[in-house]
PDB file of C-alpha atoms in Angstrom:
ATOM      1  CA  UNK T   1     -18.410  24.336 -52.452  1.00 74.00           C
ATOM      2  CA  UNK T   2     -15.924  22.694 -55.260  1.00 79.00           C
ATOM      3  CA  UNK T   3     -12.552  21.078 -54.274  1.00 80.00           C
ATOM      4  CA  UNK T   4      -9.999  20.326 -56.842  1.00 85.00           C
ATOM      5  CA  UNK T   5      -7.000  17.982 -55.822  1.00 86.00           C
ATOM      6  CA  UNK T   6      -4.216  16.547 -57.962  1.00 90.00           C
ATOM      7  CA  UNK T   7      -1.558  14.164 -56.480  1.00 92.00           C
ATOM      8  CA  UNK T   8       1.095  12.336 -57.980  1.00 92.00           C
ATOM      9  CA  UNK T   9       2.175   8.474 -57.469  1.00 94.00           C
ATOM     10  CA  UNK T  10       5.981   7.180 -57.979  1.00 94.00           C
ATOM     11  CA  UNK T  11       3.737   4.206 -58.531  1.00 95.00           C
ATOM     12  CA  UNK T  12       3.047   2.644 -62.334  1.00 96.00           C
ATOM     13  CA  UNK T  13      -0.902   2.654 -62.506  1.00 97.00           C
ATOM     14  CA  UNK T  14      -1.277  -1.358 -61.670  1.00 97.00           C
ATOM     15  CA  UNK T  15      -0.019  -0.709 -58.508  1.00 96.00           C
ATOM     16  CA  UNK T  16      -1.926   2.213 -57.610  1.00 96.00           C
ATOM     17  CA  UNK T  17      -5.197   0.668 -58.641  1.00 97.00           C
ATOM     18  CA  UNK T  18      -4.653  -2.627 -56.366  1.00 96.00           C
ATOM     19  CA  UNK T  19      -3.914  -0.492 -53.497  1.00 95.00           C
ATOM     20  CA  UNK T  20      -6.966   2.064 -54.160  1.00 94.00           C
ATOM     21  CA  UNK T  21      -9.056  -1.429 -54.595  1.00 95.00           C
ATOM     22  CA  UNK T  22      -7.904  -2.435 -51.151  1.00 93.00           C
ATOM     23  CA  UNK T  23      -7.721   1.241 -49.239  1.00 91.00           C
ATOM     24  CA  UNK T  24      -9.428   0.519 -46.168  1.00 89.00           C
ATOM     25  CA  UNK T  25      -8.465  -0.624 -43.723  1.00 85.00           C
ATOM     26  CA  UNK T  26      -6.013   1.942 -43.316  1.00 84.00           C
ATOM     27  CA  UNK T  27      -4.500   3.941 -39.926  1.00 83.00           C
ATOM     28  CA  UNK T  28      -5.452   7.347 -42.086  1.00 81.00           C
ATOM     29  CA  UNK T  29      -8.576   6.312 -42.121  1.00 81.00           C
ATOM     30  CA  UNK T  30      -9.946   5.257 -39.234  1.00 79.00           C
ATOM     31  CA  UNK T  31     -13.726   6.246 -39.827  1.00 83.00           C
ATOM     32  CA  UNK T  32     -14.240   4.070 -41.783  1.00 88.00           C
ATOM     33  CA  UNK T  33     -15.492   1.024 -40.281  1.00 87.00           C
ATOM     34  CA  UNK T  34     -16.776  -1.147 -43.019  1.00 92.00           C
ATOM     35  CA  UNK T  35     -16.614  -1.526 -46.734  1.00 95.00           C
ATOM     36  CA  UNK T  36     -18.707  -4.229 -48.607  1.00 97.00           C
ATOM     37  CA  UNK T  37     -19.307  -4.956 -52.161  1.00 97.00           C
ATOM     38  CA  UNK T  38     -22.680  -4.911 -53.406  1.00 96.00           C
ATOM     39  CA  UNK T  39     -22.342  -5.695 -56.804  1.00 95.00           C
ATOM     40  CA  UNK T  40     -19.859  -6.761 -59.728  1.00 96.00           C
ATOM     41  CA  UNK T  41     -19.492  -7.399 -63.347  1.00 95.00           C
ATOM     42  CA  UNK T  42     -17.245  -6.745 -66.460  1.00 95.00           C
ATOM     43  CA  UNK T  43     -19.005  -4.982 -69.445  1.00 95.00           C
ATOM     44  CA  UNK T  44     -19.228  -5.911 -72.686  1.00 94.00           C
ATOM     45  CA  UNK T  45     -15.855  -3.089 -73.105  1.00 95.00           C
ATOM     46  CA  UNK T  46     -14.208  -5.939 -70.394  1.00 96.00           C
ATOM     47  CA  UNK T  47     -14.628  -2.676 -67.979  1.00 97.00           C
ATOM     48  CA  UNK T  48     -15.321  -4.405 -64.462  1.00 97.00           C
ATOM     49  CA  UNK T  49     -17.875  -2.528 -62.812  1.00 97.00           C
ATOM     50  CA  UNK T  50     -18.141  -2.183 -58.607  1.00 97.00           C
ATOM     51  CA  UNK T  51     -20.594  -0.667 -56.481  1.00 96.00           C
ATOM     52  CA  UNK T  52     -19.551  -0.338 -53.071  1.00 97.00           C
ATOM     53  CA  UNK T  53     -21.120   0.773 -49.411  1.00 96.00           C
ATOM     54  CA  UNK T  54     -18.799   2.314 -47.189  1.00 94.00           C
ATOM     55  CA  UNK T  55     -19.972   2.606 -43.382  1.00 92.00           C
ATOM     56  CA  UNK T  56     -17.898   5.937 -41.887  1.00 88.00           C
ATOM     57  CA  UNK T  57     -18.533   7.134 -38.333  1.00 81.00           C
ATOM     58  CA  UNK T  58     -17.998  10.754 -39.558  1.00 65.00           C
ATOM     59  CA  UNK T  59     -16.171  12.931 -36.824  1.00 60.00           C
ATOM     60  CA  UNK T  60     -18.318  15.913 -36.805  1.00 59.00           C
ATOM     61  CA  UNK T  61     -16.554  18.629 -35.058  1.00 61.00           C
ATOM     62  CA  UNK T  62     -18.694  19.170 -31.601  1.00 61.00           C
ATOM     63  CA  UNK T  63     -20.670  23.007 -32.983  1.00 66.00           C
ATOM     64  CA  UNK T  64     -22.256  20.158 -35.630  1.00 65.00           C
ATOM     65  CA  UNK T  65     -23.026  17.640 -33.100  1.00 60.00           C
ATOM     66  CA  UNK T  66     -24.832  20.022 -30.682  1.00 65.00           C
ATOM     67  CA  UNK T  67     -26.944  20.974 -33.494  1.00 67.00           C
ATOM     68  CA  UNK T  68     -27.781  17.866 -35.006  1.00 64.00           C
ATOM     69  CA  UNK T  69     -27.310  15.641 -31.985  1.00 57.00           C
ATOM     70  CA  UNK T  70     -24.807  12.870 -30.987  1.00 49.00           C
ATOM     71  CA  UNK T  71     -26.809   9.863 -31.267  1.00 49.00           C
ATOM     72  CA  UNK T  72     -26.814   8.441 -35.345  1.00 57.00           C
ATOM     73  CA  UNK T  73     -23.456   9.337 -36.518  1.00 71.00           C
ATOM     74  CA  UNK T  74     -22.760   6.699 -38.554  1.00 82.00           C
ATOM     75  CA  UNK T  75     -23.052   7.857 -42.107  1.00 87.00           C
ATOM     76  CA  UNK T  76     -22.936   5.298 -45.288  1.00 92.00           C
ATOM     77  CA  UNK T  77     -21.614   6.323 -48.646  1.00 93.00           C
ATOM     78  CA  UNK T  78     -22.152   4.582 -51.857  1.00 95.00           C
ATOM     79  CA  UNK T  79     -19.845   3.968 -54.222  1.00 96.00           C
ATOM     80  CA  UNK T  80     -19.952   3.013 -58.275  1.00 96.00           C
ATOM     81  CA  UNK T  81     -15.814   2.582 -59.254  1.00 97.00           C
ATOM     82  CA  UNK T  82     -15.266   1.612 -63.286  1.00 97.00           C
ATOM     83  CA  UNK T  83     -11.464  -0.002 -63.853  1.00 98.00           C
ATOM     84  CA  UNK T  84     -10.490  -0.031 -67.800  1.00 97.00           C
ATOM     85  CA  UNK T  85      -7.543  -1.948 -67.643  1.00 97.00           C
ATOM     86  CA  UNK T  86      -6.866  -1.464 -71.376  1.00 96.00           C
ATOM     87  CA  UNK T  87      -7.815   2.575 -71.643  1.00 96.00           C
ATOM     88  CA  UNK T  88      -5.841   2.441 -67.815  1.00 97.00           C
ATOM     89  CA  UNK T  89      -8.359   4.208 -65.598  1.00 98.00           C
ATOM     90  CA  UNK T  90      -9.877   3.783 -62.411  1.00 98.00           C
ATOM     91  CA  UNK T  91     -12.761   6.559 -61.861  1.00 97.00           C
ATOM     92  CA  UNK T  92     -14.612   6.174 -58.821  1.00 96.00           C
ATOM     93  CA  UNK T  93     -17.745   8.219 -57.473  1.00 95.00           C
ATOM     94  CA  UNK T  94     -19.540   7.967 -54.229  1.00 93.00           C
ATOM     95  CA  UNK T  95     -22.596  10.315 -52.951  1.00 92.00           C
ATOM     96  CA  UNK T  96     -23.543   9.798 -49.315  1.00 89.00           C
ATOM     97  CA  UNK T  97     -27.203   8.160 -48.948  1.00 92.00           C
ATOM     98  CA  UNK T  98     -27.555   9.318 -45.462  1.00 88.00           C
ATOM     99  CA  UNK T  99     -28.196  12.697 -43.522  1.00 84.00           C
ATOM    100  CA  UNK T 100     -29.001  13.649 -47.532  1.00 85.00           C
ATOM    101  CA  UNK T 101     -31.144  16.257 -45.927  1.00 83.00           C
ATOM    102  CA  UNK T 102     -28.666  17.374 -44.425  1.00 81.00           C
ATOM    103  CA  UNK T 103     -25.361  17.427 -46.711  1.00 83.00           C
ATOM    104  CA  UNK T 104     -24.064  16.082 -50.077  1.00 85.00           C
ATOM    105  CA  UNK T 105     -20.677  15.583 -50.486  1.00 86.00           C
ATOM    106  CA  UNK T 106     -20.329  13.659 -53.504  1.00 89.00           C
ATOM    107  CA  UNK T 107     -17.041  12.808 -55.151  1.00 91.00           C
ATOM    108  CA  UNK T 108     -15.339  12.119 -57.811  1.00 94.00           C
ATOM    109  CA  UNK T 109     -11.606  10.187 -58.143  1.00 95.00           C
ATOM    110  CA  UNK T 110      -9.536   9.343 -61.156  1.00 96.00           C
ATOM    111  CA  UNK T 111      -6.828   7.251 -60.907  1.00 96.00           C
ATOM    112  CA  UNK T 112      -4.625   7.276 -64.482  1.00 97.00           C
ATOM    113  CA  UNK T 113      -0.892   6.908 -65.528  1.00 97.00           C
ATOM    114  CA  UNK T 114       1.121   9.951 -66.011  1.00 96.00           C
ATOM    115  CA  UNK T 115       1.035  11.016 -69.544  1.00 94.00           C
ATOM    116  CA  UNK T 116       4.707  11.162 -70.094  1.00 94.00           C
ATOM    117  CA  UNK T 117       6.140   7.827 -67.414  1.00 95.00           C
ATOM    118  CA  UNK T 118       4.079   4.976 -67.057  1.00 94.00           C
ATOM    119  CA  UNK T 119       6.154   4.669 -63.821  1.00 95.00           C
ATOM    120  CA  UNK T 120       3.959   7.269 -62.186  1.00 96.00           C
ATOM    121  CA  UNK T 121       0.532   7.210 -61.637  1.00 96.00           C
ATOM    122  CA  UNK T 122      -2.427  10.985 -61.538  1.00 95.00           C
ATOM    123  CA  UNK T 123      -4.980  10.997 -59.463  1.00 94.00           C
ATOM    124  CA  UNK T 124      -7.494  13.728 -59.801  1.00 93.00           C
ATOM    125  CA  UNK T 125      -9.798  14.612 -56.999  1.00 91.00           C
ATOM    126  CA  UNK T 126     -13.451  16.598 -56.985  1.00 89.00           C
ATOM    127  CA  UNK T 127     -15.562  16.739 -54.400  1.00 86.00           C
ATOM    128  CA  UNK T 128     -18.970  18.669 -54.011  1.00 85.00           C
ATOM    129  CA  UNK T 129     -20.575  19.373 -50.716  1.00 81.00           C
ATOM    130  CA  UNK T 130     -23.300  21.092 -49.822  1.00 81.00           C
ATOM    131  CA  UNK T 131     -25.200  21.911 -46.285  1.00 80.00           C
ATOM    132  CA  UNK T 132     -28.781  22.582 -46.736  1.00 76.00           C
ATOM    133  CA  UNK T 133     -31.279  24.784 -45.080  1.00 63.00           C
ATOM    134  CA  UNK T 134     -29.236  25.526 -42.112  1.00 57.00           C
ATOM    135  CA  UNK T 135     -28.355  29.435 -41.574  1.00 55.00           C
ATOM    136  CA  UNK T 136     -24.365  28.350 -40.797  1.00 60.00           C
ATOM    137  CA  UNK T 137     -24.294  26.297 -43.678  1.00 66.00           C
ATOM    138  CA  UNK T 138     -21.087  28.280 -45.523  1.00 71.00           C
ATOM    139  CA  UNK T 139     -19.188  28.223 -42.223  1.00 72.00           C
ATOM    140  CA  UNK T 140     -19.662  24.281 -42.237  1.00 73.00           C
ATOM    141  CA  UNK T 141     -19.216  24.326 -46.093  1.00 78.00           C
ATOM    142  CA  UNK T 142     -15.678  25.455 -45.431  1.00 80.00           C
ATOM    143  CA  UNK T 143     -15.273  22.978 -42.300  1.00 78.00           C
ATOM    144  CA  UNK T 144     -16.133  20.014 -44.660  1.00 80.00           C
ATOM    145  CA  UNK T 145     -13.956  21.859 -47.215  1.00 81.00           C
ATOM    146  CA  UNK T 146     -10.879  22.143 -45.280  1.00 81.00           C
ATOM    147  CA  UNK T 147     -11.324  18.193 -43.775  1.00 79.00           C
ATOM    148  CA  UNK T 148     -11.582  16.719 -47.001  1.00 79.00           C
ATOM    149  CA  UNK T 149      -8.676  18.757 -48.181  1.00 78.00           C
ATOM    150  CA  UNK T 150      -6.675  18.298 -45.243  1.00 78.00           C
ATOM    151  CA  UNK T 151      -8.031  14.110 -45.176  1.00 77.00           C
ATOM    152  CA  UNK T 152      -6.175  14.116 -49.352  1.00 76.00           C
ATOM    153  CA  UNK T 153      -3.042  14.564 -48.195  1.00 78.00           C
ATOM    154  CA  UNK T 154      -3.930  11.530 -45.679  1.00 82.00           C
ATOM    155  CA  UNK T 155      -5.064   9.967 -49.073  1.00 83.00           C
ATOM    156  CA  UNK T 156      -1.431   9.943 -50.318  1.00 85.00           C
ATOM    157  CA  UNK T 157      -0.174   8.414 -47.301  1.00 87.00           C
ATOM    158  CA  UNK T 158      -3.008   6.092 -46.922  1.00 87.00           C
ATOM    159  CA  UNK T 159      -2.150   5.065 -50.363  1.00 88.00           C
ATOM    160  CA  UNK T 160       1.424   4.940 -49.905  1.00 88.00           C
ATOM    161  CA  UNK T 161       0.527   2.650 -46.536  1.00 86.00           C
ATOM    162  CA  UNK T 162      -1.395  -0.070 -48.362  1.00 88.00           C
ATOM    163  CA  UNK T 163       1.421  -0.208 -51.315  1.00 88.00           C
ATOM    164  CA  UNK T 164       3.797  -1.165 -49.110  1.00 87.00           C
ATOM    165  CA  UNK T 165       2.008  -3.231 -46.909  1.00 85.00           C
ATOM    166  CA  UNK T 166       0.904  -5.418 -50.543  1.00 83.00           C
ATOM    167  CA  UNK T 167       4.431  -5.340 -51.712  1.00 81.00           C
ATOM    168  CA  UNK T 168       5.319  -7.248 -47.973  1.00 79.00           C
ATOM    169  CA  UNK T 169       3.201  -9.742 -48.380  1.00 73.00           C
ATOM    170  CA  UNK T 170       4.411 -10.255 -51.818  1.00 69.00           C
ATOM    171  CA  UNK T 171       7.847 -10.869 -50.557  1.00 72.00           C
ATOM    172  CA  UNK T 172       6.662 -13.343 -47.647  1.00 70.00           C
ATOM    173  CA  UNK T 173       4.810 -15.174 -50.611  1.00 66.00           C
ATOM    174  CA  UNK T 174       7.995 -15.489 -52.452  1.00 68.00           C
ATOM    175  CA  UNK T 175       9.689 -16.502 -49.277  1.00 69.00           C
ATOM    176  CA  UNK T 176       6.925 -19.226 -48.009  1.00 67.00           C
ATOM    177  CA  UNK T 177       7.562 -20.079 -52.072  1.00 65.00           C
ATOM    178  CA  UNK T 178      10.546 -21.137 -52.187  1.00 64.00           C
ATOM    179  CA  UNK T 179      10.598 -22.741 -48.554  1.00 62.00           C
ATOM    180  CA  UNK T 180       8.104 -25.416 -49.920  1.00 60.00           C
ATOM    181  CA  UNK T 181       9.540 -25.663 -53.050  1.00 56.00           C
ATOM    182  CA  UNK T 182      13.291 -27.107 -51.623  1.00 57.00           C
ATOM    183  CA  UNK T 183      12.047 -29.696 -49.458  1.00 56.00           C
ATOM    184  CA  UNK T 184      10.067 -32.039 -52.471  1.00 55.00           C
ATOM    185  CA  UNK T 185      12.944 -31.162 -54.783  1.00 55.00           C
ATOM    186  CA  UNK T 186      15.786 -32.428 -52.076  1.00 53.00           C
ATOM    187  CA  UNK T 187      13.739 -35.116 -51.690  1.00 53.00           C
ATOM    188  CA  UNK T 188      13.466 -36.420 -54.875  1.00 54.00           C
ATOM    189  CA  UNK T 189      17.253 -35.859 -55.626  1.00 54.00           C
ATOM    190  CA  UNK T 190      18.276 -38.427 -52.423  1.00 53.00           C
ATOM    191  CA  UNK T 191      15.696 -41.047 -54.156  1.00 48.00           C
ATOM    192  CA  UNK T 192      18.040 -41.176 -57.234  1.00 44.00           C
TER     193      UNK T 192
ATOM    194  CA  UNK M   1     -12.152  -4.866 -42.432  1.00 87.00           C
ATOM    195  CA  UNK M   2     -15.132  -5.340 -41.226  1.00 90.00           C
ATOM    196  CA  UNK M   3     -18.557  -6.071 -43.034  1.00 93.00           C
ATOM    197  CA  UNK M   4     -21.606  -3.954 -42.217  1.00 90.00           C
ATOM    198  CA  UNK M   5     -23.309  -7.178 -41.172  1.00 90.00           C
ATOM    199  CA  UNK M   6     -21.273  -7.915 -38.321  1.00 88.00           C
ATOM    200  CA  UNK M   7     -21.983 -11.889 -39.073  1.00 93.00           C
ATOM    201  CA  UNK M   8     -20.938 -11.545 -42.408  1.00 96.00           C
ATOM    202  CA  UNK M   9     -17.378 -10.232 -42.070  1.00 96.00           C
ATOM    203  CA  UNK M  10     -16.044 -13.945 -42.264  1.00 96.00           C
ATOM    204  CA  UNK M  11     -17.393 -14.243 -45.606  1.00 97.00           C
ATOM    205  CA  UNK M  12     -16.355 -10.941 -47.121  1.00 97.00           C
ATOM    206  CA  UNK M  13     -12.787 -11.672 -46.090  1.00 96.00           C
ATOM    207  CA  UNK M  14     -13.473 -14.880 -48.256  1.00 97.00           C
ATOM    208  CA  UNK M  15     -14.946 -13.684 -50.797  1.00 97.00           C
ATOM    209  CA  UNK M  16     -12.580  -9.958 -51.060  1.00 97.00           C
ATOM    210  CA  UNK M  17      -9.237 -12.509 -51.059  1.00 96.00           C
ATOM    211  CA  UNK M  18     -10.567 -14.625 -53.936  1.00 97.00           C
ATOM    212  CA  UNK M  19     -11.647 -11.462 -55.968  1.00 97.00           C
ATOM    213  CA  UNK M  20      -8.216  -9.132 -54.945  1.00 96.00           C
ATOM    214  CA  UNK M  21      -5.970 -12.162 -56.757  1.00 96.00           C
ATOM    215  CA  UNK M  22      -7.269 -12.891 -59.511  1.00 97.00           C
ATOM    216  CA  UNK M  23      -7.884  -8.625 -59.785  1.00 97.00           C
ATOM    217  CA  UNK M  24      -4.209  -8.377 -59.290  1.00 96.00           C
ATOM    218  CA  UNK M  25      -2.994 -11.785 -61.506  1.00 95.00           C
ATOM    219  CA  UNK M  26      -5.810 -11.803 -64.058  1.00 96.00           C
ATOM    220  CA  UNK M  27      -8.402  -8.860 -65.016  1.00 97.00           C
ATOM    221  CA  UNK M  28      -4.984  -5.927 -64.560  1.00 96.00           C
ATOM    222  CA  UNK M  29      -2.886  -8.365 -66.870  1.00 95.00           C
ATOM    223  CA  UNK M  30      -5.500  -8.128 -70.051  1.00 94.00           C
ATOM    224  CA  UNK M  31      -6.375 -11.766 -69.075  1.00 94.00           C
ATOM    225  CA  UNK M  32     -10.360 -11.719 -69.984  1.00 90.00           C
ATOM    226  CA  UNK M  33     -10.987 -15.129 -67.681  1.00 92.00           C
ATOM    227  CA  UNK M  34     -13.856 -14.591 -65.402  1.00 91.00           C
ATOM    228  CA  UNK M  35     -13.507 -14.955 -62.154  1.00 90.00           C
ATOM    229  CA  UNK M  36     -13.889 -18.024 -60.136  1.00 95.00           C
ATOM    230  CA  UNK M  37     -15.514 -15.811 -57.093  1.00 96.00           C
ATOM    231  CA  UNK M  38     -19.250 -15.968 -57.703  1.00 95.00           C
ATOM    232  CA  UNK M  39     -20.519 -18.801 -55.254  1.00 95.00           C
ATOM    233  CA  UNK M  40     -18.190 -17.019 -52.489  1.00 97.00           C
ATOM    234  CA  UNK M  41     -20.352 -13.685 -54.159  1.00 97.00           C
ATOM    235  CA  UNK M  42     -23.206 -15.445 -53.774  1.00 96.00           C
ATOM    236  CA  UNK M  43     -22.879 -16.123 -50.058  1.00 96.00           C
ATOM    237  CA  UNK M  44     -21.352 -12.979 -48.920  1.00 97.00           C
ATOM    238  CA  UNK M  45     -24.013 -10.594 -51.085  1.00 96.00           C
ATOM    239  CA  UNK M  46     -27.019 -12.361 -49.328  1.00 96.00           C
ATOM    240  CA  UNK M  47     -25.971 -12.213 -45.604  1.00 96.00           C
ATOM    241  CA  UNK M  48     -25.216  -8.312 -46.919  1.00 96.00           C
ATOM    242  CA  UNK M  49     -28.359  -7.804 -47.721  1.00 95.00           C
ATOM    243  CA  UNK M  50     -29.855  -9.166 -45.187  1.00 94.00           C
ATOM    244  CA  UNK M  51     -27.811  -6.840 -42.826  1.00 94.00           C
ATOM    245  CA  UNK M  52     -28.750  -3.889 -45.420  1.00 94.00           C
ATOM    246  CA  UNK M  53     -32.421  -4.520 -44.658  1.00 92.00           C
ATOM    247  CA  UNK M  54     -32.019  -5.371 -40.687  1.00 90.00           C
ATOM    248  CA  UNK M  55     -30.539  -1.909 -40.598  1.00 89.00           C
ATOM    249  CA  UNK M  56     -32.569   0.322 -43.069  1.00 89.00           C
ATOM    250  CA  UNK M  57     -29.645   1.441 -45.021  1.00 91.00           C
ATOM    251  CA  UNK M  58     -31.231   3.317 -48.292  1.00 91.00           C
ATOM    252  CA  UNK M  59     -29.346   1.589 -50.838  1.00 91.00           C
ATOM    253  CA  UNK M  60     -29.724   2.700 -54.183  1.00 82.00           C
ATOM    254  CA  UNK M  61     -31.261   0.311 -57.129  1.00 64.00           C
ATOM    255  CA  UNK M  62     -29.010  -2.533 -56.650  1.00 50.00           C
ATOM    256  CA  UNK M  63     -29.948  -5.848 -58.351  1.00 45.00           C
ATOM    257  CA  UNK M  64     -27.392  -9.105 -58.023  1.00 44.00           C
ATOM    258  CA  UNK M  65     -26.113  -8.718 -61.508  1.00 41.00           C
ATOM    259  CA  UNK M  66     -23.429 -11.178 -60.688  1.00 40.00           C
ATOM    260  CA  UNK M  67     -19.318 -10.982 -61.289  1.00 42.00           C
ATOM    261  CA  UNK M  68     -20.047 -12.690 -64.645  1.00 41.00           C
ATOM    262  CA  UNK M  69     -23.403 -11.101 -65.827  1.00 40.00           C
ATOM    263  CA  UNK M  70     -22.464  -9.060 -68.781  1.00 41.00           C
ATOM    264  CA  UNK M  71     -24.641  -5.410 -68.065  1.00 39.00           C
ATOM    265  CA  UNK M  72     -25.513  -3.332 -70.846  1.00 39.00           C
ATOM    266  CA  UNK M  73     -23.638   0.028 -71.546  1.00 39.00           C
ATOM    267  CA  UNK M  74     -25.139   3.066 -69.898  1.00 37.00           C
TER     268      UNK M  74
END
C-alpha cells in the first residue's frame, strides 16, 4: 500500500529543517521513546549526512497483538536524512529493521521551500508498507494506512509544537542576553 | 529524549546541544566550518554502540565515519 501526503509550512525552510532535526520529543509523538545518532559527516557537495535509530513502542491495535503477541513491541527504525543547505532540501528515509518479517513500512520525507515564497516551506510524504504472509494482511495494510495518515496530520502539529517551543527559547536567550550584558556595562560607566 | 542506552542519555543531550547550534548558527547559514562536536561524538557513539550490541538491535552497515570525515558520493 502507497501513501502520498503533501503539507504546507507558514515556515521559511531554515526553520522547518531545525525543528524536523529536533522532532522528538514531541506530545504527538509519544511512541517514540528514543532517537540517537549513529553517524555524521558533510560530503564533498558540503551535504551533511545523518543516520539515525529511532526506538518506537508501536501501538498495535489489540486484533495485531493477539496474533503476534504482547511481549517485544518495541520496534526500531533506521533513518539516513541528507540536508543541502545550498540546493535547500532536507530528504529523509527510514525502513524499520525489526519485525521485517513481518512488515515494511519504509518512508520517504522531503522537506523544501515553496517554489513561489521562500516564507513557506513543502513537505512531501511517501510511505510504503507491506504485511507479509499473513492471510489479513490487506485489512492491516489499511490499519497501518489510515494511522500513518491520520499520525501526518499529527506531523503538522508536531512540527508546529517544536517551532514554537525553539522560537521560546530563543527569546529567553535574548532575555538572559541582555540581563548579563547591563550589569558589566553599568559597572564600568560608575568606574569613570 | 532519551538514548537507547539508558546510561548514555547524559551524553547524547551533550553531544545533540553542541551539534543543534552550530546546525542552526553555522552549517544552515552557508558557513562551511566543521563542527567542534566530534570528541562529544566520540563519547556518545561508543556508549551507543555498546547499548546497540547489549540489545541485539540489527543495525545496518554503520562504520564511525566521523562529523568531519569527508565520505565519498554514492
Amino acid at each position: 500500500k502507497e501513501l502520498w501526503t503533501l503539507i504546507l509550512y507558514h515556515h521559511p525552510w531554515e526553520t522547518v529543517t531545525k525543528a524536523a532535526m529536533q522532532k522528538y520529543p514531541n506530545p504527538m509523538n509519544p511512541s517514540v521513546f528514543g532517537v540517537d545518532v549513529l553517524d555524521r559527516n558533510v560530503d564533498r557537495q558540503g551535504r551533511l549526512h545523518s543516520k539515525r535509530l529511532l526506538s518506537t513502542e508501536w501501538g498495535l491495535p489489540s486484533i495485531v497483538r493477539s496474533i503476534i503477541g504482547n511481549t517485544r513491541t518495541c520496534t526500531y527504525i533506521q533513518e539516513h536524512s541528507v540536508v543541502d543547505p545550498k540546493e535547500k532540501t532536507f530528504e529523509l528515509q527510514s525502513t524499520n529493521i525489526t519485525f521485517t518479517n513481518m512488515v515494511s513500512v519504509d518512508e520517504r520525507l522531503v522537506y523544501r521551500p515553496h517554489p513561489e515564497d521562500p516564507e513557506k516551506t513543502m513537505l512531501t510524504q511517501e510511505a510504503i508498507i507491506s504485511v507479509k504472509g499473513v492471510s489479513l494482511s490487506s485489512y492491516l495494510e489499511g490499519l497501518m494506512a489510515s494511522t500513518i495518515s491520520s499520525n501526518a496530520g499529527k506531523g503538522r502539529e508536531a512540527m508546529e509544537w517544536v517551532i514554537r517551543r525553539l522560537n521560546t527559547e530563543i527569546e529567553e536567550l535574548a532575555i538572559t542576553a541582555r540581563g548579563t550584558l547591563r550589569t558589566p556595562m553599568a559597572a564600568a560607566v560608575t568606574e569613570k | 529524549m532519551n538514548s537507547v542506552g539508558e546510561g548514555c542519555t547524559e551524553l547524547k543531550r551533550e553531544y545533540d546541544q553542541c551539534f543543534n547550534r552550530w546546525f542552526a548558527e553555522k552549517f544552515l547559514k552557508g558557513d562551511r566550518s566543521a563542527d567542534p562536536c566530534s570528541e562529544l561524538f566520540l563519547k556518545y557513539h561508543t556508549c551507543v554502540q555498546k547499548a546497540i550490541k547489549e540489545k541485539d538491535i540489527p543495525v545496518e552497515g554503520v562504520e564511525f565515519m566521523g562529523p568531519n570525515r569527508e565520505k565519498a558520493d554514492s
